[in-house]
Short mmCIF file of C-alpha atoms and ligand atoms in Angstrom, two decimals:
data_model
loop_
_atom_site.label_atom_id
_atom_site.label_comp_id
_atom_site.label_asym_id
_atom_site.label_seq_id
_atom_site.Cartn_x
_atom_site.Cartn_y
_atom_site.Cartn_z
CA MET O 17 -45.86 242.95 -7.88
CA ASN O 18 -46.31 246.17 -8.11
CA LYS O 19 -48.47 247.17 -11.24
CA THR O 20 -46.67 250.79 -11.58
CA LYS O 21 -43.54 249.16 -12.40
CA SER O 22 -42.58 247.10 -15.33
CA LEU O 23 -40.79 243.26 -14.23
CA GLN O 24 -37.82 244.86 -15.78
CA THR O 25 -37.82 247.63 -13.25
CA ALA O 26 -39.06 246.09 -10.39
CA LEU O 27 -36.40 243.31 -10.41
CA ILE O 28 -33.58 246.44 -9.62
CA HIS O 29 -36.05 248.45 -8.09
CA THR O 30 -35.91 246.48 -4.16
CA ASP O 31 -38.10 247.28 -1.11
CA TYR O 32 -34.32 246.45 0.76
CA THR O 33 -33.87 248.74 3.70
CA ALA O 34 -30.41 248.73 4.48
CA PRO O 35 -29.03 249.29 8.36
CA GLU O 36 -29.51 252.89 9.66
CA GLY O 37 -26.40 254.94 9.04
CA PHE O 38 -25.13 253.15 6.06
CA ALA O 39 -27.06 253.05 2.72
CA ALA O 40 -25.98 250.74 -0.24
CA PHE O 41 -28.31 248.77 -3.59
CA PRO O 42 -27.07 244.72 -2.21
CA SER O 43 -29.12 243.41 1.17
CA ALA O 44 -27.18 242.37 3.27
CA ILE O 45 -26.03 238.35 4.39
CA HIS O 46 -26.86 237.34 7.91
CA HIS O 47 -25.44 234.27 8.89
CA ALA O 48 -26.40 232.41 12.02
CA SER O 49 -27.74 228.84 13.40
CA THR O 50 -28.58 230.84 16.63
CA VAL O 51 -30.86 233.55 16.33
CA LEU O 52 -31.04 235.71 20.09
CA PHE O 53 -34.13 236.78 21.92
CA LYS O 54 -34.64 239.90 23.90
CA ASP O 55 -35.86 237.64 26.68
CA VAL O 56 -38.05 234.40 27.65
CA ALA O 57 -41.59 236.19 26.82
CA ALA O 58 -39.50 237.05 23.88
CA MET O 59 -38.33 233.22 22.57
CA ARG O 60 -41.91 232.15 23.93
CA SER O 61 -44.02 234.35 21.77
CA GLY O 62 -41.35 233.82 18.72
CA ASP O 63 -43.20 231.90 15.55
CA TRP O 64 -41.04 230.50 13.24
CA LYS O 65 -43.97 230.42 11.39
CA GLU O 66 -44.09 234.48 10.94
CA LYS O 67 -42.15 235.94 8.27
CA ASN O 68 -41.45 239.41 11.02
CA ALA O 69 -40.43 237.58 13.08
CA TYR O 70 -36.96 235.93 13.11
CA THR O 71 -36.84 231.83 15.35
CA TYR O 72 -33.52 230.18 14.57
CA GLY O 73 -31.07 230.06 10.94
CA LEU O 74 -33.32 227.03 9.20
CA HIS O 75 -36.61 228.66 9.91
CA GLY O 76 -35.27 232.57 8.58
CA THR O 77 -32.64 235.12 8.16
CA PRO O 78 -32.99 238.11 6.66
CA THR O 79 -30.88 237.50 3.47
CA THR O 80 -33.58 234.42 2.80
CA PHE O 81 -36.50 236.81 3.90
CA THR O 82 -35.56 239.27 1.59
CA LEU O 83 -34.85 236.73 -1.60
CA GLU O 84 -38.07 234.54 -0.49
CA ALA O 85 -40.40 237.97 -0.58
CA ARG O 86 -38.17 238.91 -4.51
CA LEU O 87 -39.50 235.34 -5.85
CA ALA O 88 -42.28 235.57 -4.44
CA GLU O 89 -43.15 239.27 -6.46
CA ILE O 90 -41.70 238.02 -9.34
CA GLU O 91 -44.28 234.91 -9.78
CA ASP O 92 -46.31 237.80 -8.53
CA GLY O 93 -47.64 235.31 -5.24
CA LYS O 94 -48.27 236.05 -1.71
CA HIS O 95 -45.34 233.11 -0.05
CA CYS O 96 -42.18 231.65 -1.49
CA LEU O 97 -39.89 229.24 0.65
CA LEU O 98 -36.80 228.18 -0.27
CA ALA O 99 -35.06 225.50 -0.03
CA PRO O 100 -31.29 224.12 -0.86
CA SER O 101 -32.17 222.31 -4.58
CA GLY O 102 -34.95 222.69 -6.98
CA LEU O 103 -35.45 219.14 -6.53
CA SER O 104 -36.02 219.26 -2.39
CA ALA O 105 -38.38 221.90 -3.65
CA ILE O 106 -40.48 219.31 -5.15
CA SER O 107 -40.16 217.02 -3.07
CA MET O 108 -41.91 219.04 -0.53
CA VAL O 109 -44.32 219.81 -2.36
CA ASP O 110 -44.71 215.93 -2.26
CA PHE O 111 -44.55 215.20 1.08
CA ALA O 112 -46.57 218.57 2.65
CA LEU O 113 -49.13 217.11 0.04
CA LEU O 114 -49.38 213.29 -0.47
CA LYS O 115 -49.61 210.65 2.06
CA SER O 116 -49.67 206.72 1.69
CA GLY O 117 -53.35 205.89 -0.53
CA ASP O 118 -52.73 208.94 -2.26
CA ASP O 119 -52.28 209.49 -5.80
CA VAL O 120 -50.08 211.73 -8.30
CA LEU O 121 -50.23 212.45 -11.53
CA LEU O 122 -47.20 213.12 -13.40
CA PRO O 123 -46.19 214.57 -16.86
CA ASP O 124 -44.54 211.45 -18.99
CA ASN O 125 -41.72 214.14 -19.39
CA VAL O 126 -41.64 215.52 -16.44
CA TYR O 127 -37.85 215.86 -15.03
CA ASN O 128 -36.51 212.53 -14.96
CA PRO O 129 -35.73 212.84 -10.88
CA ASN O 130 -39.09 214.02 -10.44
CA ARG O 131 -40.57 210.73 -11.59
CA GLU O 132 -37.82 209.33 -9.90
CA LEU O 133 -39.54 210.38 -7.08
CA GLY O 134 -42.95 209.28 -8.19
CA ARG O 135 -41.82 205.85 -8.47
CA TRP O 136 -40.13 206.03 -4.78
CA LEU O 137 -43.36 207.17 -3.29
CA ALA O 138 -45.49 204.23 -5.06
CA ARG O 139 -42.19 201.58 -3.98
CA ASP O 140 -42.30 202.42 -0.87
CA PHE O 141 -45.23 204.71 0.74
CA GLY O 142 -48.19 203.32 -0.57
CA ILE O 143 -49.09 206.49 -2.63
CA SER O 144 -50.01 205.95 -6.33
CA ALA O 145 -48.07 207.87 -8.94
CA ARG O 146 -49.40 207.82 -12.50
CA TYR O 147 -48.13 209.12 -15.68
CA TYR O 148 -50.52 210.92 -17.93
CA ASP O 149 -49.88 212.20 -22.24
CA PRO O 150 -48.61 216.51 -21.15
CA MET O 151 -50.61 217.02 -24.27
CA ILE O 152 -53.73 215.73 -22.12
CA GLY O 153 -55.13 219.18 -22.15
CA ALA O 154 -58.69 219.05 -20.53
CA GLY O 155 -58.70 214.83 -21.22
CA ILE O 156 -56.73 215.15 -17.24
CA ALA O 157 -60.11 214.77 -16.30
CA GLN O 158 -60.41 211.19 -17.28
CA LEU O 159 -58.09 210.10 -14.68
CA ILE O 160 -59.01 212.36 -12.07
CA GLN O 161 -59.47 209.87 -8.41
CA PRO O 162 -61.24 210.36 -6.19
CA ASN O 163 -57.91 209.66 -4.16
CA THR O 164 -56.72 212.05 -6.53
CA LYS O 165 -54.62 215.69 -4.62
CA LEU O 166 -52.43 216.52 -6.64
CA ILE O 167 -51.05 217.10 -10.65
CA TRP O 168 -48.15 217.91 -11.03
CA THR O 169 -46.89 219.78 -14.48
CA GLU O 170 -43.89 220.86 -16.57
CA ALA O 171 -44.30 223.84 -18.97
CA PRO O 172 -42.73 223.00 -21.76
CA GLY O 173 -40.74 219.66 -20.23
CA SER O 174 -37.57 220.86 -19.98
CA VAL O 175 -35.67 217.61 -22.63
CA THR O 176 -38.60 217.22 -25.18
CA MET O 177 -40.33 220.67 -25.00
CA GLU O 178 -43.79 219.43 -25.07
CA VAL O 179 -46.04 222.54 -23.80
CA PRO O 180 -49.34 221.67 -21.83
CA ASP O 181 -52.33 222.93 -21.56
CA LEU O 182 -52.05 224.64 -17.83
CA ARG O 183 -55.83 226.39 -18.45
CA ALA O 184 -56.93 223.11 -19.25
CA ILE O 185 -55.73 220.68 -16.35
CA CYS O 186 -55.96 223.36 -13.60
CA ALA O 187 -59.60 224.01 -14.37
CA ALA O 188 -60.69 219.85 -15.15
CA ALA O 189 -58.40 220.00 -11.62
CA HIS O 190 -60.06 222.31 -9.55
CA ALA O 191 -63.08 220.63 -10.45
CA ARG O 192 -62.54 218.02 -8.44
CA GLY O 193 -60.22 220.06 -5.79
CA VAL O 194 -56.91 218.68 -6.67
CA VAL O 195 -53.78 220.90 -6.66
CA VAL O 196 -51.67 221.85 -9.10
CA ALA O 197 -48.06 222.16 -9.28
CA LEU O 198 -46.22 224.10 -12.28
CA ASP O 199 -42.38 223.29 -12.26
CA ASN O 200 -41.85 226.63 -13.91
CA THR O 201 -37.89 226.81 -14.07
CA TRP O 202 -37.68 226.71 -17.81
CA SER O 203 -38.78 230.03 -18.26
CA ALA O 204 -38.25 231.58 -14.75
CA GLY O 205 -41.25 232.89 -13.52
CA LEU O 206 -40.79 235.44 -16.34
CA ALA O 207 -41.80 234.29 -19.42
CA LEU O 208 -44.86 232.53 -18.47
CA ARG O 209 -48.06 233.70 -14.95
CA GLY O 210 -48.62 230.79 -13.55
CA PHE O 211 -51.26 231.86 -11.35
CA ASP O 212 -52.97 233.56 -13.40
CA LEU O 213 -53.77 230.39 -16.05
CA GLY O 214 -54.54 228.56 -12.52
CA VAL O 215 -51.59 226.84 -11.18
CA ASP O 216 -52.18 226.32 -7.27
CA ILE O 217 -47.45 225.85 -6.49
CA ILE O 218 -45.01 227.45 -8.55
CA MET O 219 -42.29 225.33 -8.00
CA GLN O 220 -38.50 227.24 -9.57
CA ALA O 221 -34.91 225.57 -9.73
CA LEU O 222 -33.08 228.96 -8.81
CA THR O 223 -30.10 227.32 -9.72
CA LYS O 224 -30.80 228.70 -13.71
CA TYR O 225 -31.67 232.32 -14.01
CA GLN O 226 -32.22 233.38 -10.69
CA SER O 227 -28.75 232.64 -9.94
CA GLY O 228 -26.94 232.74 -13.79
CA GLY O 229 -24.01 232.00 -12.40
CA SER O 230 -24.06 228.35 -12.86
CA ASP O 231 -22.82 228.40 -8.92
CA VAL O 232 -25.29 227.92 -7.39
CA LEU O 233 -27.92 224.83 -5.85
CA MET O 234 -31.37 226.18 -4.21
CA GLY O 235 -34.73 225.92 -4.82
CA ALA O 236 -38.42 227.69 -4.26
CA LEU O 237 -42.38 227.15 -3.72
CA ILE O 238 -44.56 230.07 -4.29
CA THR O 239 -48.03 230.29 -4.00
CA ARG O 240 -50.71 232.53 -3.17
CA ASP O 241 -52.50 230.38 -0.51
CA ASP O 242 -52.07 230.55 2.37
CA GLY O 243 -53.41 227.36 3.91
CA LEU O 244 -51.15 225.66 1.20
CA HIS O 245 -47.91 227.90 2.60
CA GLU O 246 -48.67 226.15 5.66
CA ARG O 247 -49.01 222.92 4.86
CA LEU O 248 -45.92 223.54 2.52
CA SER O 249 -43.86 225.81 5.54
CA MET O 250 -45.15 222.66 7.68
CA ALA O 251 -42.76 220.43 5.41
CA HIS O 252 -40.06 222.69 4.92
CA MET O 253 -39.76 222.54 8.36
CA ARG O 254 -40.07 219.16 9.59
CA LEU O 255 -38.05 218.53 6.78
CA GLY O 256 -35.59 220.93 7.65
CA LEU O 257 -34.65 222.66 3.65
CA GLY O 258 -32.40 225.77 4.96
CA VAL O 259 -30.37 226.65 2.59
CA GLY O 260 -26.99 228.92 2.81
CA ALA O 261 -26.64 232.57 3.22
CA ASP O 262 -24.14 233.06 0.76
CA ASP O 263 -25.73 230.94 -1.70
CA ALA O 264 -28.90 233.41 -1.03
CA TYR O 265 -27.12 236.14 -1.55
CA LEU O 266 -25.74 234.69 -4.94
CA VAL O 267 -29.26 234.35 -6.30
CA LEU O 268 -30.41 238.64 -5.23
CA ARG O 269 -27.31 238.91 -6.89
CA GLY O 270 -28.71 237.41 -10.28
CA LEU O 271 -31.91 239.24 -9.99
CA PRO O 272 -31.24 242.26 -11.13
CA THR O 273 -29.87 240.98 -14.71
CA MET O 274 -31.56 238.30 -14.51
CA LYS O 275 -34.92 239.51 -17.28
CA LEU O 276 -31.66 241.25 -19.83
CA ARG O 277 -29.92 238.09 -18.89
CA PHE O 278 -33.20 235.90 -20.24
CA ASP O 279 -33.65 237.94 -23.22
CA ALA O 280 -30.24 237.85 -24.94
CA HIS O 281 -30.50 233.53 -24.23
CA ASP O 282 -34.05 233.72 -26.32
CA ALA O 283 -32.90 236.16 -28.79
CA ALA O 284 -29.84 234.27 -29.40
CA ALA O 285 -31.12 230.64 -28.93
CA ARG O 286 -33.76 231.45 -31.71
CA LYS O 287 -31.72 232.43 -33.96
CA VAL O 288 -29.06 229.04 -33.64
CA ALA O 289 -32.32 226.95 -33.57
CA THR O 290 -33.82 229.20 -36.97
CA TRP O 291 -30.13 228.43 -38.60
CA LEU O 292 -30.37 224.69 -37.19
CA ALA O 293 -34.15 224.08 -37.29
CA ALA O 294 -33.28 224.81 -42.00
CA ARG O 295 -30.13 221.78 -41.45
CA PRO O 296 -30.81 218.23 -43.48
CA GLU O 297 -29.36 216.65 -40.34
CA ILE O 298 -32.41 218.00 -37.77
CA HIS O 299 -35.45 216.61 -38.11
CA LYS O 300 -37.42 218.31 -35.36
CA MET O 301 -36.78 221.52 -33.58
CA LEU O 302 -38.19 221.04 -30.21
CA HIS O 303 -38.53 224.49 -29.72
CA PRO O 304 -41.38 226.63 -28.18
CA ALA O 305 -41.35 228.79 -30.54
CA PHE O 306 -41.26 226.23 -33.66
CA GLU O 307 -44.53 225.09 -35.40
CA ASP O 308 -43.10 221.29 -35.26
CA CYS O 309 -43.07 221.16 -30.74
CA PRO O 310 -45.50 219.77 -29.78
CA GLY O 311 -47.77 222.69 -28.38
CA HIS O 312 -46.91 225.26 -29.81
CA GLU O 313 -49.79 227.06 -30.04
CA ILE O 314 -50.85 227.05 -27.00
CA TRP O 315 -47.30 228.59 -26.76
CA LYS O 316 -48.09 231.66 -28.38
CA ARG O 317 -51.25 231.89 -26.56
CA ASP O 318 -49.83 232.05 -22.47
CA PHE O 319 -45.85 232.51 -22.89
CA SER O 320 -44.02 235.58 -23.45
CA GLY O 321 -40.41 235.13 -24.78
CA ALA O 322 -38.87 230.93 -24.73
CA GLY O 323 -34.70 231.77 -22.75
CA GLY O 324 -32.04 229.53 -23.97
CA LEU O 325 -32.89 225.95 -24.32
CA PHE O 326 -34.44 224.01 -26.73
CA SER O 327 -34.42 220.26 -27.64
CA VAL O 328 -33.26 219.46 -31.61
CA LEU O 329 -34.12 215.26 -33.22
CA PHE O 330 -31.72 214.00 -35.91
CA ASP O 331 -32.59 212.46 -38.73
CA ALA O 332 -33.10 208.73 -37.97
CA ARG O 333 -30.48 208.26 -40.94
CA PHE O 334 -27.89 209.09 -38.16
CA SER O 335 -26.85 206.59 -35.23
CA GLU O 336 -26.81 207.48 -31.91
CA ALA O 337 -22.97 206.79 -32.18
CA GLN O 338 -22.69 209.89 -34.74
CA THR O 339 -24.52 212.00 -32.73
CA ASP O 340 -22.79 211.46 -29.74
CA ARG O 341 -19.42 212.20 -32.05
CA PHE O 342 -21.44 215.35 -32.97
CA VAL O 343 -21.80 216.68 -29.31
CA ASP O 344 -18.07 215.32 -28.72
CA SER O 345 -16.63 218.37 -31.53
CA LEU O 346 -18.13 220.93 -30.05
CA LYS O 347 -15.75 223.42 -28.89
CA LEU O 348 -17.85 226.54 -27.35
CA PHE O 349 -21.03 224.03 -26.43
CA LYS O 350 -19.48 221.71 -22.74
CA ILE O 351 -21.39 219.01 -22.14
CA GLY O 352 -22.80 219.21 -18.72
CA TYR O 353 -26.50 219.37 -17.25
CA SER O 354 -28.21 221.95 -16.24
CA TRP O 355 -29.36 225.58 -17.65
CA GLY O 356 -29.31 229.30 -17.32
CA GLY O 357 -25.30 230.55 -16.85
CA ALA O 358 -23.07 232.29 -19.40
CA ASN O 359 -21.57 229.15 -21.29
CA SER O 360 -23.42 227.01 -23.72
CA LEU O 361 -24.38 223.75 -23.10
CA CYS O 362 -25.24 220.68 -24.71
CA VAL O 363 -26.59 216.62 -24.08
CA PRO O 364 -27.75 213.39 -25.43
CA TYR O 365 -30.77 212.27 -24.08
CA ARG O 366 -31.56 208.80 -24.13
CA ILE O 367 -35.59 209.51 -24.17
CA GLN O 368 -37.20 206.06 -24.70
CA ALA O 369 -35.34 205.31 -21.14
CA MET O 370 -37.37 208.31 -19.86
CA ARG O 371 -40.96 207.65 -21.50
CA SER O 372 -43.96 205.23 -20.86
CA HIS O 373 -44.95 206.30 -24.46
CA TRP O 374 -41.89 207.63 -27.44
CA LYS O 375 -42.98 206.98 -30.46
CA GLU O 376 -40.78 209.24 -32.14
CA GLU O 377 -37.44 208.41 -34.05
CA GLY O 378 -34.30 210.02 -34.00
CA THR O 379 -31.09 210.74 -31.11
CA LEU O 380 -32.63 213.81 -29.33
CA VAL O 381 -29.58 216.21 -28.77
CA ARG O 382 -30.60 219.27 -25.88
CA PHE O 383 -29.22 222.78 -26.67
CA ASN O 384 -28.63 225.33 -23.51
CA ILE O 385 -27.50 228.49 -25.20
CA GLY O 386 -25.19 230.98 -23.22
CA LEU O 387 -24.76 234.25 -23.81
CA GLU O 388 -22.15 233.77 -26.27
CA ASP O 389 -21.76 235.56 -29.71
CA PRO O 390 -24.64 233.27 -31.42
CA ASP O 391 -22.76 233.23 -34.63
CA ASP O 392 -19.75 231.57 -32.82
CA LEU O 393 -22.23 229.10 -31.47
CA ILE O 394 -24.01 228.19 -34.92
CA ALA O 395 -19.71 228.25 -36.77
CA ASP O 396 -19.26 225.45 -33.65
CA ILE O 397 -22.69 223.27 -34.38
CA GLU O 398 -21.64 223.87 -37.76
CA GLN O 399 -17.77 222.42 -37.97
CA ALA O 400 -19.42 219.57 -35.41
CA LEU O 401 -22.08 218.42 -37.98
CA GLY O 402 -19.34 218.40 -40.35
CA ALA O 403 -17.16 215.92 -37.69
CA MET O 404 -20.21 213.72 -37.23
CA VAL O 405 -20.67 212.13 -40.90
C1 PLP B 30 -37.26 221.28 -15.37
C2 PLP B 30 -35.89 220.97 -14.07
N1 PLP B 30 -36.84 221.00 -12.50
C3 PLP B 30 -36.25 220.80 -11.20
C4 PLP B 30 -34.97 220.48 -11.87
C5 PLP B 30 -33.47 221.03 -10.16
O1 PLP B 30 -33.12 221.42 -9.70
P1 PLP B 30 -32.00 221.81 -8.74
O2 PLP B 30 -31.04 220.83 -10.27
O3 PLP B 30 -31.54 222.45 -8.03
O4 PLP B 30 -32.13 220.30 -8.05
C6 PLP B 30 -34.05 220.91 -13.22
C7 PLP B 30 -32.28 220.62 -12.88
O5 PLP B 30 -31.51 220.08 -13.80
C8 PLP B 30 -35.07 221.03 -13.77
O6 PLP B 30 -34.11 220.52 -15.41
#
């Protein structure tokens, strides 16, 4: 990251140069499967791993290289690889770093498909996958075995919102030579500097804030370490994880406004959450900026913002049928997964089925606060609470 400009300016002023004789801000969209070489010598000397040589569409085009460079800059990293979804970026890490006989540690609140990936690795690939309390902090040292190769972290967990102590987890992991991967999607790389806390690999689901349009699926892995990047690149190549040029362009198009959107989501979410937290129907406000949220103090120490995603636990006197009715009664909030787009979303979760350890009572409902006027969203929630009883 160029330290002479703020992140907001860096998101707008890029190093992209338009073709000779043509000047415009947007990056060009290059479609290609076959890439042409000027002669056989050039073909033979082309190395797909070199980002300055184009060899085949799957290994990158000027459009995808531009996006990778920009994403690495946002996280203050050095390398970036794109994948066709956030989930495929997650699985790329596992396939790059784990082999039969190895062990991976995942937080108990991990993004559920990542949990399912762990089950698959354990069942069919001879890799042990163990789940730890996301609030374990330095205690993770006790779980690290000689065959532990990778620790996944998520900050915060994207449904139950615990904020982990990344510094403590990374210190314990590095003392034993274990790689730490962070799913940093919640803060889009804007509100949490993962590498500064010691993380080795940052994963982003670009599907959320980077695209901002609810219309793209894409993921990214960002690293500083050349050796790790090389291992990830080999998995990227072997698995054939290319992305489409038009989708890469849509993400590029979203980046200049990303921080403004993120800050607007953040302000609106805190307004809605403040109102909701005072309601008698709500037992706990699981928003990292609120004291109820496990890891709130860590959030204050490590984060500079919060974005639009939070959850609540309804008071246990409300049945699941009632909280379902609440969600069904919302008009502006739509029912659907994901976040980071302009539209507000709401999803009820059955947490017991997703966790090994979950002691809390009351139904959990997750809100993604979009870019609508927060007062309209509050009015919508108020009428849906009225319809619930
Ligand atoms: C925390 C988290 N990580 C990763 C992903 C995966 O992203 P994608 O939907 O692009 O596969 C999601 C998607 O919802 C997510 O919530």
